[in-house]
XYZ file of C-alpha atoms in Angstrom:
108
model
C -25.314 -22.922 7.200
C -25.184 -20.374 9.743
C -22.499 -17.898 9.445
C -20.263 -15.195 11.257
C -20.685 -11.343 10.625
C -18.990 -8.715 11.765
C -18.452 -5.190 10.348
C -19.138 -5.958 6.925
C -16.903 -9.255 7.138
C -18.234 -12.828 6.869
C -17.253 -16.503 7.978
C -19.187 -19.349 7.097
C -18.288 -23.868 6.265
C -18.567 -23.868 3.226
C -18.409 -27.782 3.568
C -16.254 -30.631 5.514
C -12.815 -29.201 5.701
C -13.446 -25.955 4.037
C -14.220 -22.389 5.250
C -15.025 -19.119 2.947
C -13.888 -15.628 4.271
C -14.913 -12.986 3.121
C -12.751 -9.757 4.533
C -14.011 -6.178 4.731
C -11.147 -4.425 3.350
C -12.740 -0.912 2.926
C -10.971 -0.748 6.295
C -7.978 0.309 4.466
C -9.032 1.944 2.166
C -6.574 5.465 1.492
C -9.368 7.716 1.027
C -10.883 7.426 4.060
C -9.112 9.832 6.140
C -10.339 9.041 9.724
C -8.464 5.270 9.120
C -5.186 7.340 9.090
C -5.758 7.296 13.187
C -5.694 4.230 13.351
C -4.391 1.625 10.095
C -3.486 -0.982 11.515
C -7.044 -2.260 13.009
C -9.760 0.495 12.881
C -12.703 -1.659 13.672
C -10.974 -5.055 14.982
C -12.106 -6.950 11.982
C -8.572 -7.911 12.067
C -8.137 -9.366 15.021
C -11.310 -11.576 14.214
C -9.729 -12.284 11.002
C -6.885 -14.015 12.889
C -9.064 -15.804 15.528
C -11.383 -17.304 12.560
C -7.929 -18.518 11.015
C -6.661 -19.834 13.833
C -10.004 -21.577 14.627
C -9.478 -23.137 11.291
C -6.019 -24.006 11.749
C -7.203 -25.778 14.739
C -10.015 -27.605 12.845
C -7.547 -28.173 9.730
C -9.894 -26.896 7.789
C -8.586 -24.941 4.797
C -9.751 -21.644 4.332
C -10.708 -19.097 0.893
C -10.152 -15.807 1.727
C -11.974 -13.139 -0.457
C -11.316 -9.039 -0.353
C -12.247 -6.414 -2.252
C -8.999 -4.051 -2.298
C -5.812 -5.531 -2.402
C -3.287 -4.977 0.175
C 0.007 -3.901 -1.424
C -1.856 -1.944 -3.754
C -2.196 1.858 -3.887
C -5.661 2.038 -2.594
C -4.855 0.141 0.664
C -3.238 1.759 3.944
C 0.478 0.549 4.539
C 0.059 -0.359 8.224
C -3.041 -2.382 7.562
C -1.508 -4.174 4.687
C 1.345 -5.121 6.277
C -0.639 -6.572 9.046
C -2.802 -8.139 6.678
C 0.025 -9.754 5.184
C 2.053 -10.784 8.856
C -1.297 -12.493 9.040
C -0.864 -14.440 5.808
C 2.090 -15.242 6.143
C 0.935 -16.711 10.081
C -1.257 -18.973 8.342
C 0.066 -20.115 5.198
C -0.548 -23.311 6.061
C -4.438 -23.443 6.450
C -5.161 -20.791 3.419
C -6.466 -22.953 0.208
C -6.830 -19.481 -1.563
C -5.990 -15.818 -0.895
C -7.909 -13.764 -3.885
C -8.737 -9.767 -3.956
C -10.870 -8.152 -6.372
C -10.572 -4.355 -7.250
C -12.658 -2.272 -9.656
C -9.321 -1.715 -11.446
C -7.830 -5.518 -11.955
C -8.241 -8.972 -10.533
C -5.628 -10.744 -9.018
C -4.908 -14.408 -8.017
């Protein structure tokens, strides 16, 4: 399977109908202090974010989304979580699952 990569974020089938992404979101991450220029889409992996989505939505593929730090939560940057989540909410319709994984708790 040959896959997409960019900045730490990756895109691949993972079979007929279904796609895997897997989102860099040290991007938002409230302890790096040279995001603060810039939250709502330091390094673009945002806007590819939405045009592998839409691509899907196109496709009808469904699509898993995995993250590492949870937007909403303390450690993530306001403006890129609420443009993570206009996203979401964009695309409701082709997400299968939406999960995010932090050192702290898991959540579903």
């Amino acid at each position: 399977m040959v896959g997409v990569f960019i900045r730490g974020s990756y895109a691949t089938k993972v079979m007929d109908g279904s796609k895997l992404i897997s989102l860099n979101t040290g991007f938002c991450e409230v302890t790096n202090f040279f995001l603060y220029l810039n939250q709502s889409d330091p390094d673009s992996s945002m806007s590819w974010f939405v045009k592998e989505l839409y691509k899907s939505e196109l496709k009808g593929e469904k699509v898993y989304v995995l993250a590492h730090i949870p937007p909403g939560d303390s450690e993530c940057l306001e403006g890129w979580a609420f443009n993570y989540y206009r996203v979401i909410q964009r695309f409701v319709n082709a997400l299968r699952e939406n999960s995010k994984d932090s050192i702290r708790k898991l959540m579903f």
